[in-house]
Amino acid sequence: MKKTKIFFQLNIGWQLFSLFWLILSVLAGYYLVFSFLNKTWFVFLLLIFPFCFVLFTFIRFEHHRIVFLNKSISIPDDWLGMRSKIQFKTIIHYDEIEDVRIIWSEENSINERIPIQMPSSIILKPYIEIMCKDGKTKRIFVMYFTRKQKIKIIDEIKSRVYQSGDTRVFKDTLEIVDGAYSGGIII
């Protein structure tokens, strides 16, 4: 079986590049403010809060990932509260996969409505939906993955299903991805 493979939201190189510019801008801001005010505690407070916020956001983006293990796909839940959670922890075994598609839905990953007071309740969200042999569906939230990443994720799913001994024929990956964005939307 293949080794463990992890897909992160967006490109990790881009995230590291952004983190580099964040640190550089904080240092430049510190120098400018310190040279004008000469008050170390004020500069520290002024710069530490935005830095902590961006660092938390960076870590949160890294938490949203898709992990391909030897026998299953594992998706951790997001860090939002239970009422506003979009992605719940999901484990999908390769031998239970019947079909794969991309859908757009107002619901969360367990097919439940998000309370109306949440902004995410009215936005259509893209999911890779896995239809299982027992008739259940499991969803992977993929809003912040690029088109290229979605293609790689679906190809990886198909490859792992084939390696588990299943010889079923799936739709072409480009047909799955392009169909979801050109009117083949399932709500």
PDB file of C-alpha atoms in Angstrom:
ATOM      1  CA  MET A   1       0.000   0.000   0.000  1.00  0.00           C
ATOM      2  CA  LYS A   2       1.098   3.565  -0.554  1.00  0.00           C
ATOM      3  CA  LYS A   3       2.577   5.691   2.179  1.00  0.00           C
ATOM      4  CA  THR A   4       0.610   8.315   4.090  1.00  0.00           C
ATOM      5  CA  LYS A   5      -0.190  11.375   2.005  1.00  0.00           C
ATOM      6  CA  ILE A   6      -1.502  14.696   3.336  1.00  0.00           C
ATOM      7  CA  PHE A   7      -3.263  17.484   1.429  1.00  0.00           C
ATOM      8  CA  PHE A   8      -3.272  20.915   3.080  1.00  0.00           C
ATOM      9  CA  GLN A   9      -5.538  23.802   2.140  1.00  0.00           C
ATOM     10  CA  LEU A  10      -3.845  25.993  -0.408  1.00  0.00           C
ATOM     11  CA  ASN A  11      -0.184  25.593  -1.149  1.00  0.00           C
ATOM     12  CA  ILE A  12       2.177  25.108   1.809  1.00  0.00           C
ATOM     13  CA  GLY A  13       4.852  27.074  -0.080  1.00  0.00           C
ATOM     14  CA  TRP A  14       2.490  30.026  -0.412  1.00  0.00           C
ATOM     15  CA  GLN A  15       1.654  29.834   3.287  1.00  0.00           C
ATOM     16  CA  LEU A  16       5.339  29.824   4.271  1.00  0.00           C
ATOM     17  CA  PHE A  17       5.975  32.740   1.900  1.00  0.00           C
ATOM     18  CA  SER A  18       3.073  34.647   3.537  1.00  0.00           C
ATOM     19  CA  LEU A  19       4.404  33.837   7.005  1.00  0.00           C
ATOM     20  CA  PHE A  20       7.838  35.169   5.986  1.00  0.00           C
ATOM     21  CA  TRP A  21       6.293  38.468   4.825  1.00  0.00           C
ATOM     22  CA  LEU A  22       4.233  38.669   8.008  1.00  0.00           C
ATOM     23  CA  ILE A  23       7.331  38.363  10.178  1.00  0.00           C
ATOM     24  CA  LEU A  24       9.230  40.838   8.010  1.00  0.00           C
ATOM     25  CA  SER A  25       6.383  43.382   8.205  1.00  0.00           C
ATOM     26  CA  VAL A  26       6.110  42.993  11.990  1.00  0.00           C
ATOM     27  CA  LEU A  27       9.845  43.632  12.357  1.00  0.00           C
ATOM     28  CA  ALA A  28       9.669  46.664  10.059  1.00  0.00           C
ATOM     29  CA  GLY A  29       6.592  47.956  11.915  1.00  0.00           C
ATOM     30  CA  TYR A  30       8.350  47.449  15.250  1.00  0.00           C
ATOM     31  CA  TYR A  31      11.355  49.422  14.056  1.00  0.00           C
ATOM     32  CA  LEU A  32       9.218  52.302  12.726  1.00  0.00           C
ATOM     33  CA  VAL A  33       6.951  52.579  15.749  1.00  0.00           C
ATOM     34  CA  PHE A  34       9.811  52.130  18.223  1.00  0.00           C
ATOM     35  CA  SER A  35      11.894  54.804  16.534  1.00  0.00           C
ATOM     36  CA  PHE A  36       8.984  57.300  16.727  1.00  0.00           C
ATOM     37  CA  LEU A  37       7.626  56.531  20.186  1.00  0.00           C
ATOM     38  CA  ASN A  38      10.535  54.973  22.042  1.00  0.00           C
ATOM     39  CA  LYS A  39       8.021  53.135  24.269  1.00  0.00           C
ATOM     40  CA  THR A  40       8.823  49.430  24.204  1.00  0.00           C
ATOM     41  CA  TRP A  41       5.685  48.157  26.005  1.00  0.00           C
ATOM     42  CA  PHE A  42       3.353  50.032  23.628  1.00  0.00           C
ATOM     43  CA  VAL A  43       5.127  48.685  20.552  1.00  0.00           C
ATOM     44  CA  PHE A  44       5.021  45.169  21.969  1.00  0.00           C
ATOM     45  CA  LEU A  45       1.258  45.366  22.563  1.00  0.00           C
ATOM     46  CA  LEU A  46       0.670  47.004  19.189  1.00  0.00           C
ATOM     47  CA  LEU A  47       2.456  44.224  17.307  1.00  0.00           C
ATOM     48  CA  ILE A  48       1.789  41.094  19.374  1.00  0.00           C
ATOM     49  CA  PHE A  49      -2.001  40.988  18.894  1.00  0.00           C
ATOM     50  CA  PRO A  50      -2.044  41.062  15.064  1.00  0.00           C
ATOM     51  CA  PHE A  51       0.866  38.621  14.995  1.00  0.00           C
ATOM     52  CA  CYS A  52      -0.975  36.173  17.291  1.00  0.00           C
ATOM     53  CA  PHE A  53      -4.149  36.478  15.213  1.00  0.00           C
ATOM     54  CA  VAL A  54      -2.344  35.739  11.947  1.00  0.00           C
ATOM     55  CA  LEU A  55      -0.373  32.903  13.560  1.00  0.00           C
ATOM     56  CA  PHE A  56      -3.604  31.330  14.860  1.00  0.00           C
ATOM     57  CA  THR A  57      -5.180  31.675  11.400  1.00  0.00           C
ATOM     58  CA  PHE A  58      -2.109  30.062   9.828  1.00  0.00           C
ATOM     59  CA  ILE A  59      -2.277  27.132  12.284  1.00  0.00           C
ATOM     60  CA  ARG A  60      -6.028  26.801  11.693  1.00  0.00           C
ATOM     61  CA  PHE A  61      -5.435  26.532   7.940  1.00  0.00           C
ATOM     62  CA  GLU A  62      -2.868  23.794   8.586  1.00  0.00           C
ATOM     63  CA  HIS A  63      -5.399  21.941  10.758  1.00  0.00           C
ATOM     64  CA  HIS A  64      -7.805  21.623   7.805  1.00  0.00           C
ATOM     65  CA  ARG A  65      -6.263  18.783   5.878  1.00  0.00           C
ATOM     66  CA  ILE A  66      -7.060  15.482   4.206  1.00  0.00           C
ATOM     67  CA  VAL A  67      -4.900  12.546   5.320  1.00  0.00           C
ATOM     68  CA  PHE A  68      -4.650   9.421   3.172  1.00  0.00           C
ATOM     69  CA  LEU A  69      -3.644   6.472   5.367  1.00  0.00           C
ATOM     70  CA  ASN A  70      -3.045   2.843   4.352  1.00  0.00           C
ATOM     71  CA  LYS A  71      -6.681   1.745   4.710  1.00  0.00           C
ATOM     72  CA  SER A  72      -8.668   4.973   5.060  1.00  0.00           C
ATOM     73  CA  ILE A  73      -9.002   8.700   4.544  1.00  0.00           C
ATOM     74  CA  SER A  74      -9.084  10.812   7.699  1.00  0.00           C
ATOM     75  CA  ILE A  75     -10.392  14.377   7.912  1.00  0.00           C
ATOM     76  CA  PRO A  76     -10.215  16.198  11.273  1.00  0.00           C
ATOM     77  CA  ASP A  77     -13.054  18.431  12.379  1.00  0.00           C
ATOM     78  CA  ASP A  78     -12.747  22.175  12.206  1.00  0.00           C
ATOM     79  CA  TRP A  79     -12.279  24.238  15.366  1.00  0.00           C
ATOM     80  CA  LEU A  80     -15.601  26.043  15.168  1.00  0.00           C
ATOM     81  CA  GLY A  81     -18.283  25.530  17.798  1.00  0.00           C
ATOM     82  CA  MET A  82     -20.758  22.658  17.459  1.00  0.00           C
ATOM     83  CA  ARG A  83     -23.510  24.974  16.163  1.00  0.00           C
ATOM     84  CA  SER A  84     -21.371  26.491  13.395  1.00  0.00           C
ATOM     85  CA  LYS A  85     -19.094  23.550  12.568  1.00  0.00           C
ATOM     86  CA  ILE A  86     -18.780  22.852   8.839  1.00  0.00           C
ATOM     87  CA  GLN A  87     -16.432  19.832   8.763  1.00  0.00           C
ATOM     88  CA  PHE A  88     -16.924  17.084  11.329  1.00  0.00           C
ATOM     89  CA  LYS A  89     -14.287  14.401  11.894  1.00  0.00           C
ATOM     90  CA  THR A  90     -14.700  11.873   9.107  1.00  0.00           C
ATOM     91  CA  ILE A  91     -13.032   8.539   8.387  1.00  0.00           C
ATOM     92  CA  ILE A  92     -13.662   6.815   5.068  1.00  0.00           C
ATOM     93  CA  HIS A  93     -12.330   3.299   4.402  1.00  0.00           C
ATOM     94  CA  TYR A  94     -11.277   2.642   0.815  1.00  0.00           C
ATOM     95  CA  ASP A  95     -13.168  -0.649   0.612  1.00  0.00           C
ATOM     96  CA  GLU A  96     -16.495   1.085   1.377  1.00  0.00           C
ATOM     97  CA  ILE A  97     -16.277   3.659  -1.455  1.00  0.00           C
ATOM     98  CA  GLU A  98     -18.899   3.247  -4.182  1.00  0.00           C
ATOM     99  CA  ASP A  99     -18.596   6.541  -6.083  1.00  0.00           C
ATOM    100  CA  VAL A 100     -17.044  10.030  -5.870  1.00  0.00           C
ATOM    101  CA  ARG A 101     -18.448  13.404  -6.911  1.00  0.00           C
ATOM    102  CA  ILE A 102     -18.253  17.091  -6.043  1.00  0.00           C
ATOM    103  CA  ILE A 103     -21.397  18.777  -4.762  1.00  0.00           C
ATOM    104  CA  TRP A 104     -22.344  22.249  -3.517  1.00  0.00           C
ATOM    105  CA  SER A 105     -24.513  22.425  -0.416  1.00  0.00           C
ATOM    106  CA  GLU A 106     -25.715  24.829   2.291  1.00  0.00           C
ATOM    107  CA  GLU A 107     -25.363  22.028   4.850  1.00  0.00           C
ATOM    108  CA  ASN A 108     -22.364  20.826   6.836  1.00  0.00           C
ATOM    109  CA  SER A 109     -20.322  17.671   6.276  1.00  0.00           C
ATOM    110  CA  ILE A 110     -22.834  15.439   8.101  1.00  0.00           C
ATOM    111  CA  ASN A 111     -25.695  16.743   5.957  1.00  0.00           C
ATOM    112  CA  GLU A 112     -27.292  18.930   8.642  1.00  0.00           C
ATOM    113  CA  ARG A 113     -28.421  22.535   8.344  1.00  0.00           C
ATOM    114  CA  ILE A 114     -26.185  25.147   9.943  1.00  0.00           C
ATOM    115  CA  PRO A 115     -28.256  27.476  12.195  1.00  0.00           C
ATOM    116  CA  ILE A 116     -29.648  30.453  10.284  1.00  0.00           C
ATOM    117  CA  GLN A 117     -27.821  33.081  12.370  1.00  0.00           C
ATOM    118  CA  MET A 118     -24.446  31.808  11.110  1.00  0.00           C
ATOM    119  CA  PRO A 119     -23.103  33.488   7.934  1.00  0.00           C
ATOM    120  CA  SER A 120     -21.992  30.084   6.662  1.00  0.00           C
ATOM    121  CA  SER A 121     -25.602  28.866   6.667  1.00  0.00           C
ATOM    122  CA  ILE A 122     -26.514  30.685   3.437  1.00  0.00           C
ATOM    123  CA  ILE A 123     -23.314  30.113   1.452  1.00  0.00           C
ATOM    124  CA  LEU A 124     -23.063  27.142  -0.867  1.00  0.00           C
ATOM    125  CA  LYS A 125     -20.034  25.102   0.131  1.00  0.00           C
ATOM    126  CA  PRO A 126     -18.190  22.597  -2.086  1.00  0.00           C
ATOM    127  CA  TYR A 127     -17.678  19.049  -0.831  1.00  0.00           C
ATOM    128  CA  ILE A 128     -16.137  15.939  -2.267  1.00  0.00           C
ATOM    129  CA  GLU A 129     -18.955  13.533  -1.578  1.00  0.00           C
ATOM    130  CA  ILE A 130     -18.191   9.851  -1.208  1.00  0.00           C
ATOM    131  CA  MET A 131     -21.079   7.467  -1.751  1.00  0.00           C
ATOM    132  CA  CYS A 132     -20.553   4.313   0.292  1.00  0.00           C
ATOM    133  CA  LYS A 133     -21.639   0.763  -0.526  1.00  0.00           C
ATOM    134  CA  ASP A 134     -24.076   0.806   2.409  1.00  0.00           C
ATOM    135  CA  GLY A 135     -25.955   3.776   0.895  1.00  0.00           C
ATOM    136  CA  LYS A 136     -24.515   6.431   3.229  1.00  0.00           C
ATOM    137  CA  THR A 137     -22.639   9.496   2.038  1.00  0.00           C
ATOM    138  CA  LYS A 138     -19.589  11.109   3.592  1.00  0.00           C
ATOM    139  CA  ARG A 139     -18.395  14.603   2.766  1.00  0.00           C
ATOM    140  CA  ILE A 140     -15.035  16.349   2.670  1.00  0.00           C
ATOM    141  CA  PHE A 141     -15.154  20.158   2.802  1.00  0.00           C
ATOM    142  CA  VAL A 142     -12.924  21.485  -0.011  1.00  0.00           C
ATOM    143  CA  MET A 143     -13.678  25.210  -0.242  1.00  0.00           C
ATOM    144  CA  TYR A 144     -10.073  26.294   0.314  1.00  0.00           C
ATOM    145  CA  PHE A 145      -8.456  23.708  -1.918  1.00  0.00           C
ATOM    146  CA  THR A 146      -7.453  24.772  -5.423  1.00  0.00           C
ATOM    147  CA  ARG A 147      -8.887  23.121  -8.536  1.00  0.00           C
ATOM    148  CA  LYS A 148      -5.557  21.389  -9.095  1.00  0.00           C
ATOM    149  CA  GLN A 149      -5.593  20.043  -5.534  1.00  0.00           C
ATOM    150  CA  LYS A 150      -9.160  18.756  -5.950  1.00  0.00           C
ATOM    151  CA  ILE A 151      -8.066  16.867  -9.059  1.00  0.00           C
ATOM    152  CA  LYS A 152      -5.129  15.340  -7.162  1.00  0.00           C
ATOM    153  CA  ILE A 153      -7.351  14.425  -4.192  1.00  0.00           C
ATOM    154  CA  ILE A 154      -9.921  12.664  -6.388  1.00  0.00           C
ATOM    155  CA  ASP A 155      -7.144  10.877  -8.320  1.00  0.00           C
ATOM    156  CA  GLU A 156      -5.636   9.760  -5.003  1.00  0.00           C
ATOM    157  CA  ILE A 157      -9.027   8.439  -3.826  1.00  0.00           C
ATOM    158  CA  LYS A 158      -9.460   6.484  -7.057  1.00  0.00           C
ATOM    159  CA  SER A 159      -5.896   5.154  -6.885  1.00  0.00           C
ATOM    160  CA  ARG A 160      -6.293   3.985  -3.287  1.00  0.00           C
ATOM    161  CA  VAL A 161      -9.630   2.296  -4.071  1.00  0.00           C
ATOM    162  CA  TYR A 162      -7.998   0.421  -6.981  1.00  0.00           C
ATOM    163  CA  GLN A 163      -5.096  -0.619  -4.741  1.00  0.00           C
ATOM    164  CA  SER A 164      -7.517  -1.969  -2.142  1.00  0.00           C
ATOM    165  CA  GLY A 165      -8.589  -4.538  -4.739  1.00  0.00           C
ATOM    166  CA  ASP A 166     -11.741  -2.877  -6.081  1.00  0.00           C
ATOM    167  CA  THR A 167     -11.870  -2.770  -9.873  1.00  0.00           C
ATOM    168  CA  ARG A 168     -14.870  -0.455 -10.325  1.00  0.00           C
ATOM    169  CA  VAL A 169     -14.733   2.227 -12.986  1.00  0.00           C
ATOM    170  CA  PHE A 170     -15.153   5.813 -11.794  1.00  0.00           C
ATOM    171  CA  LYS A 171     -16.010   8.848 -13.893  1.00  0.00           C
ATOM    172  CA  ASP A 172     -13.078  10.761 -15.321  1.00  0.00           C
ATOM    173  CA  THR A 173     -11.614  13.121 -12.696  1.00  0.00           C
ATOM    174  CA  LEU A 174     -11.841  16.216 -14.906  1.00  0.00           C
ATOM    175  CA  GLU A 175     -15.465  15.371 -15.642  1.00  0.00           C
ATOM    176  CA  ILE A 176     -16.171  15.195 -11.888  1.00  0.00           C
ATOM    177  CA  VAL A 177     -14.427  18.496 -11.115  1.00  0.00           C
ATOM    178  CA  ASP A 178     -15.602  20.463 -14.143  1.00  0.00           C
ATOM    179  CA  GLY A 179     -19.149  19.111 -13.893  1.00  0.00           C
ATOM    180  CA  ALA A 180     -19.511  20.466 -10.364  1.00  0.00           C
ATOM    181  CA  TYR A 181     -18.595  23.976 -11.496  1.00  0.00           C
ATOM    182  CA  SER A 182     -20.547  24.155 -14.734  1.00  0.00           C
ATOM    183  CA  GLY A 183     -24.127  23.424 -13.866  1.00  0.00           C
ATOM    184  CA  GLY A 184     -23.769  19.896 -12.531  1.00  0.00           C
ATOM    185  CA  ILE A 185     -24.374  21.305  -9.068  1.00  0.00           C
ATOM    186  CA  ILE A 186     -26.246  19.058  -6.679  1.00  0.00           C
ATOM    187  CA  ILE A 187     -27.891  20.807  -3.736  1.00  0.00           C
TER     188      ILE A 187
END
